[in-house]
Coordinates of C-alpha atoms and ligand atoms in Angstrom, one line a residue:
M102 CA 51.2 -6.9 -0.8
Y103 CA 51.7 -3.2 -0.5
R104 CA 53.0 -1.0 -3.5
I105 CA 55.4 2.2 -3.7
G106 CA 54.3 4.7 -6.0
I107 CA 56.9 7.6 -6.6
D108 CA 55.5 10.8 -8.5
L109 CA 58.4 12.6 -9.8
G110 CA 57.5 16.2 -10.7
G111 CA 59.3 19.3 -11.8
T112 CA 58.6 21.1 -8.5
N113 CA 58.4 17.9 -5.8
I114 CA 58.8 14.1 -5.4
V115 CA 56.0 12.6 -3.6
A116 CA 56.5 8.8 -2.4
A117 CA 53.6 6.7 -1.0
V118 CA 53.0 3.5 0.2
T119 CA 49.6 1.9 -0.6
D120 CA 47.8 -1.0 0.0
E121 CA 46.6 -3.4 -2.9
K122 CA 43.6 -1.6 -3.5
L123 CA 45.7 1.6 -4.0
N124 CA 44.6 3.3 -0.9
I125 CA 47.5 5.5 0.8
V126 CA 48.9 4.4 4.1
E127 CA 51.6 7.0 4.0
S128 CA 53.0 9.4 1.7
V129 CA 55.8 12.1 2.0
F130 CA 57.3 14.8 -0.1
A131 CA 60.4 16.6 -0.7
P132 CA 61.6 19.4 -3.4
T133 CA 62.7 17.8 -6.5
R134 CA 65.7 20.6 -6.9
A135 CA 66.0 19.4 -10.4
Y136 CA 68.8 21.4 -11.2
R137 CA 71.0 18.5 -9.6
P138 CA 72.6 15.6 -11.1
F139 CA 70.0 12.9 -12.0
E140 CA 71.7 10.5 -9.4
E141 CA 71.1 13.0 -6.6
V142 CA 67.5 13.3 -7.4
I143 CA 67.0 9.4 -7.9
A144 CA 68.5 8.8 -4.5
D145 CA 66.3 11.3 -2.9
M146 CA 63.4 9.3 -4.5
C147 CA 64.5 6.0 -2.8
T148 CA 65.1 7.9 0.5
L149 CA 61.5 9.1 0.3
A150 CA 60.2 5.9 -0.4
E151 CA 62.3 4.4 2.4
S152 CA 60.8 7.1 4.6
A153 CA 57.4 6.5 3.6
L154 CA 58.0 2.6 4.4
A155 CA 59.4 3.5 7.9
L156 CA 56.4 5.7 8.9
S157 CA 53.9 3.3 7.7
G158 CA 55.8 0.3 9.6
I159 CA 55.6 -1.8 6.3
N160 CA 58.8 -4.0 5.4
K161 CA 60.0 -3.5 2.1
S162 CA 59.7 -7.4 1.6
D163 CA 55.8 -6.9 2.0
C164 CA 55.9 -4.8 -1.2
S165 CA 55.3 -6.3 -4.6
G166 CA 57.3 -3.3 -6.4
I167 CA 57.7 0.1 -7.3
G168 CA 56.0 2.4 -9.9
V169 CA 57.3 5.9 -11.2
G170 CA 55.5 8.4 -12.8
S171 CA 58.0 10.8 -14.5
P172 CA 57.6 13.8 -16.5
G173 CA 58.4 14.0 -20.1
N174 CA 59.0 11.2 -22.7
C175 CA 59.4 7.8 -21.0
D176 CA 60.1 4.3 -22.2
S177 CA 58.3 2.1 -20.2
E178 CA 59.6 -1.2 -21.6
M179 CA 63.4 -0.2 -21.1
G180 CA 62.6 1.8 -17.9
I181 CA 64.2 4.8 -19.3
V182 CA 63.5 8.7 -19.0
R183 CA 64.1 9.5 -22.7
R184 CA 63.7 13.2 -22.5
A185 CA 62.3 15.4 -19.6
Y186 CA 62.9 19.1 -20.6
N187 CA 61.6 20.5 -17.1
L188 CA 64.1 18.0 -15.3
G189 CA 67.1 18.4 -18.0
W190 CA 67.2 14.3 -18.6
K191 CA 68.1 12.8 -21.3
D192 CA 68.2 9.0 -21.5
V193 CA 68.3 8.4 -17.8
P194 CA 68.1 4.8 -16.7
L195 CA 65.5 5.5 -14.0
C196 CA 64.3 1.9 -13.5
E197 CA 67.8 0.4 -13.3
L198 CA 69.1 2.9 -10.7
I199 CA 65.9 2.6 -8.4
S200 CA 65.9 -1.2 -8.6
A201 CA 69.4 -1.5 -7.8
R202 CA 69.3 0.5 -4.6
M203 CA 65.8 -0.6 -3.2
G204 CA 65.7 -4.1 -4.5
L205 CA 62.5 -4.0 -5.9
M206 CA 61.2 -4.5 -9.4
T207 CA 60.4 -0.9 -10.8
T208 CA 58.0 0.0 -13.5
L209 CA 57.9 3.5 -15.3
A210 CA 55.4 5.7 -17.3
N211 CA 55.0 9.3 -18.2
D212 CA 53.0 11.2 -15.2
A213 CA 50.1 11.7 -17.3
D214 CA 49.6 8.2 -18.5
A215 CA 50.4 6.9 -14.7
A216 CA 47.5 9.3 -13.5
A217 CA 45.2 8.1 -16.4
Y218 CA 45.9 4.6 -15.3
G219 CA 45.0 5.3 -11.7
E220 CA 41.7 6.8 -12.5
M221 CA 40.8 3.9 -14.5
K222 CA 41.9 1.6 -11.5
T223 CA 40.5 3.3 -8.6
G224 CA 39.2 6.8 -9.4
A225 CA 36.7 8.5 -11.7
A226 CA 36.8 6.1 -14.6
K227 CA 36.7 3.1 -12.5
G228 CA 35.7 0.2 -14.4
K229 CA 35.9 1.7 -17.8
K230 CA 38.4 0.6 -20.3
N231 CA 38.9 3.8 -22.7
V232 CA 39.7 6.7 -20.8
L233 CA 41.3 10.0 -21.5
F234 CA 42.7 12.0 -18.7
T235 CA 43.9 15.6 -18.8
A236 CA 45.7 17.4 -16.1
L237 CA 45.3 21.4 -16.7
G238 CA 47.9 23.0 -14.7
T239 CA 51.2 24.8 -15.5
G240 CA 50.8 22.9 -18.7
V241 CA 48.6 20.4 -20.2
G242 CA 49.3 16.7 -19.9
V243 CA 47.4 14.2 -21.5
G244 CA 47.1 10.2 -20.9
V245 CA 45.1 8.1 -22.9
I246 CA 44.0 4.3 -22.0
T247 CA 42.9 2.2 -24.8
D248 CA 41.1 -1.5 -24.0
G249 CA 42.5 -1.1 -20.7
K250 CA 46.0 -0.3 -21.7
I251 CA 48.3 2.7 -21.4
Y252 CA 48.6 3.8 -25.2
S253 CA 52.2 4.6 -25.6
G254 CA 53.0 4.9 -29.4
A255 CA 55.9 3.5 -31.3
G256 CA 58.5 5.9 -29.3
R257 CA 56.6 4.3 -26.2
G258 CA 56.2 7.9 -24.7
G259 CA 52.7 8.3 -25.0
V260 CA 50.5 11.1 -26.6
E261 CA 51.8 14.9 -26.4
A262 CA 48.1 16.1 -26.9
G263 CA 48.8 19.5 -25.2
H264 CA 50.9 20.3 -28.2
T265 CA 48.3 19.9 -30.9
V266 CA 47.2 23.1 -32.5
I267 CA 44.0 24.7 -32.0
M268 CA 44.7 28.2 -33.1
M269 CA 47.1 28.5 -36.1
G270 CA 49.7 31.1 -35.9
G271 CA 48.5 31.6 -32.5
E272 CA 50.5 32.2 -28.9
K273 CA 53.9 31.0 -28.8
C274 CA 54.0 27.7 -27.0
T275 CA 57.0 26.4 -24.5
C276 CA 57.4 23.6 -27.5
G277 CA 58.5 26.1 -29.9
R278 CA 55.1 25.8 -32.0
R279 CA 52.4 28.5 -32.1
G280 CA 49.0 28.0 -31.2
C281 CA 49.2 24.8 -29.0
W282 CA 46.2 23.7 -27.0
E283 CA 48.4 24.1 -23.8
A284 CA 49.0 27.6 -24.7
Y285 CA 45.1 28.3 -24.5
A286 CA 43.8 25.7 -21.9
S287 CA 46.6 25.8 -19.0
A288 CA 46.3 27.4 -16.0
T289 CA 49.2 29.6 -17.1
A290 CA 47.2 30.4 -20.0
L291 CA 44.4 31.4 -18.0
I292 CA 46.5 33.8 -16.0
R293 CA 47.7 35.5 -19.0
Q294 CA 44.1 35.9 -20.8
A295 CA 43.0 37.5 -17.4
K296 CA 46.1 39.8 -17.5
Q297 CA 45.3 40.9 -21.0
A298 CA 41.5 41.7 -20.1
A299 CA 42.7 43.5 -17.1
A300 CA 45.1 45.7 -19.2
E301 CA 42.0 46.1 -21.7
H302 CA 39.9 47.1 -18.6
P303 CA 41.9 49.1 -16.3
S304 CA 39.0 50.2 -14.2
S305 CA 37.6 46.6 -13.7
K306 CA 37.6 44.6 -10.6
L307 CA 40.0 42.2 -12.5
A308 CA 42.5 45.0 -12.9
S309 CA 42.4 45.9 -9.2
L310 CA 43.2 42.3 -7.9
E311 CA 46.2 42.1 -6.0
E312 CA 47.2 38.8 -7.6
I313 CA 45.7 37.5 -10.8
S314 CA 45.7 33.8 -10.3
G315 CA 43.5 30.7 -11.6
R316 CA 41.7 31.1 -8.1
T317 CA 41.1 34.7 -7.9
V318 CA 39.9 34.8 -11.7
F319 CA 37.4 32.1 -11.0
E320 CA 36.3 33.8 -7.6
L321 CA 35.6 36.8 -9.3
A322 CA 33.9 35.5 -12.2
D323 CA 31.6 33.5 -9.6
A324 CA 30.8 36.6 -7.9
G325 CA 29.3 37.8 -11.0
D326 CA 32.0 40.3 -12.4
A327 CA 31.5 40.3 -16.2
V328 CA 35.0 40.9 -17.3
A329 CA 36.3 38.0 -15.2
K330 CA 33.2 35.9 -16.2
E331 CA 34.2 36.4 -19.9
V332 CA 37.7 35.5 -19.5
V333 CA 36.7 32.3 -18.0
D334 CA 33.8 31.6 -20.3
K335 CA 36.4 31.8 -23.2
Y336 CA 38.9 29.8 -21.4
V337 CA 36.4 26.9 -20.9
I338 CA 35.7 26.9 -24.6
Y339 CA 39.5 26.7 -25.0
I340 CA 39.7 23.4 -22.8
A341 CA 36.6 22.0 -24.7
E342 CA 37.9 22.7 -28.2
G343 CA 40.9 20.4 -27.4
L344 CA 38.7 17.6 -25.6
A345 CA 36.5 17.7 -28.6
N346 CA 39.4 16.8 -30.9
L347 CA 40.8 14.2 -28.5
I348 CA 37.4 12.9 -28.5
N349 CA 37.0 12.6 -32.0
I350 CA 40.3 10.9 -32.4
F351 CA 40.0 8.4 -29.5
D352 CA 36.2 8.0 -28.7
P353 CA 36.7 7.6 -24.8
E354 CA 34.0 6.4 -22.4
A355 CA 35.0 8.8 -20.2
V356 CA 37.2 11.9 -20.0
V357 CA 38.8 12.8 -16.5
I358 CA 39.8 16.1 -15.9
G359 CA 42.6 16.8 -13.4
G360 CA 45.3 19.3 -12.4
G361 CA 44.7 22.4 -10.2
I362 CA 42.0 23.4 -12.8
G363 CA 40.1 20.2 -12.5
D364 CA 39.3 21.0 -8.8
R365 CA 36.8 23.4 -9.9
G366 CA 34.4 20.4 -10.5
E367 CA 31.0 20.9 -11.9
K368 CA 31.2 24.5 -12.7
L369 CA 33.9 23.7 -15.1
L370 CA 32.3 20.3 -16.4
V371 CA 28.8 21.6 -17.1
P372 CA 29.9 24.2 -19.6
I373 CA 32.4 21.7 -21.3
R374 CA 29.7 18.9 -21.3
E375 CA 27.3 21.6 -23.2
F376 CA 30.0 22.4 -25.8
L377 CA 31.0 18.8 -26.4
A378 CA 27.7 17.6 -27.0
D379 CA 27.1 20.1 -29.7
N380 CA 30.7 20.0 -31.3
C381 CA 31.7 16.3 -31.2
F382 CA 31.6 14.4 -34.4
G383 CA 27.9 13.2 -34.2
G384 CA 26.5 16.1 -32.2
R385 CA 23.8 15.2 -29.5
E386 CA 23.3 11.8 -31.7
R387 CA 26.5 10.3 -30.8
I388 CA 27.0 8.4 -27.6
Q389 CA 28.6 11.2 -25.3
P390 CA 31.6 10.2 -23.2
E391 CA 31.3 11.1 -19.6
I392 CA 33.1 14.2 -18.5
L393 CA 34.4 13.8 -15.0
S394 CA 36.5 15.4 -12.1
S395 CA 39.7 13.5 -11.0
V396 CA 38.5 11.6 -7.9
N397 CA 42.2 11.2 -7.0
R398 CA 43.0 14.8 -7.3
A399 CA 46.4 15.8 -5.9
N400 CA 47.2 12.3 -5.3
A401 CA 46.6 11.2 -9.0
G402 CA 50.0 11.0 -9.9
V403 CA 51.1 9.1 -6.9
I404 CA 48.3 6.6 -7.0
G405 CA 48.8 6.1 -10.8
A406 CA 52.5 5.4 -10.1
A407 CA 51.5 2.8 -7.7
A408 CA 48.9 1.5 -9.9
L409 CA 51.7 0.6 -12.6
V410 CA 53.3 -2.0 -10.2
Ligands
ZN665 ZN1 53.4 23.5 -27.9

């Protein structure tokens, strides 16, 4: 049987048809335009799923179901998006609405949880049962797999580990608190840190960049620029500090790093491994979790969604 995965993002909706082994047969996307009523967004999700089916030449009757990864707090058991701030959604009965139109059983999870599940089923953490996935992008999303299952907690919404404090009284976070991991380890935070460094070193190459982005800061650091390198080295420690906290709590076999920042691969992972070996409880004597890059990369969300089926 085939599967349908839908990755609902704040910017884009991606829908894909996958085979049983979660290989993408066909995928399509469209802007979310989240300012619209949720009924319209959900109608678009269904239309995209139908387009992916039509392009792949696969019949709906050959699909075992639909999986959806959504931002925010998702009640997987009831199929309801409880709160998704970047969509402006509250208590949206997503699974019921999609099932009614598509005639297929629909399963829902938070997007980071779905991505974590996908990495365990067919990605970097294949074959492992205790996995942490973190997406470092605009924000910091974390999905936790314990004993082969998504850890969803009492509210069934999963963890919000991006909003654990690593710096008391630190930078203001989007959640209202100060010093959250997300306010230091997201791509947004890296850009802020680079802009601060550029302002402090007005004659630096960093200050002369036309556009300060995650990519340009990394490129400059790789080329040996001292100011950019200092920014990147510090940023990597911010990522690692948060990971050390999570490893001390969950003791995973593998940590998978995704999101735009995760694409940096080994250049990012090597210093993170070094820091973790010294700073996780038990130090170098403990069994170290594997620190890996996402294999599903930009498709982590939609493959994870299909994996939920
Ligand atoms: Zn926060």
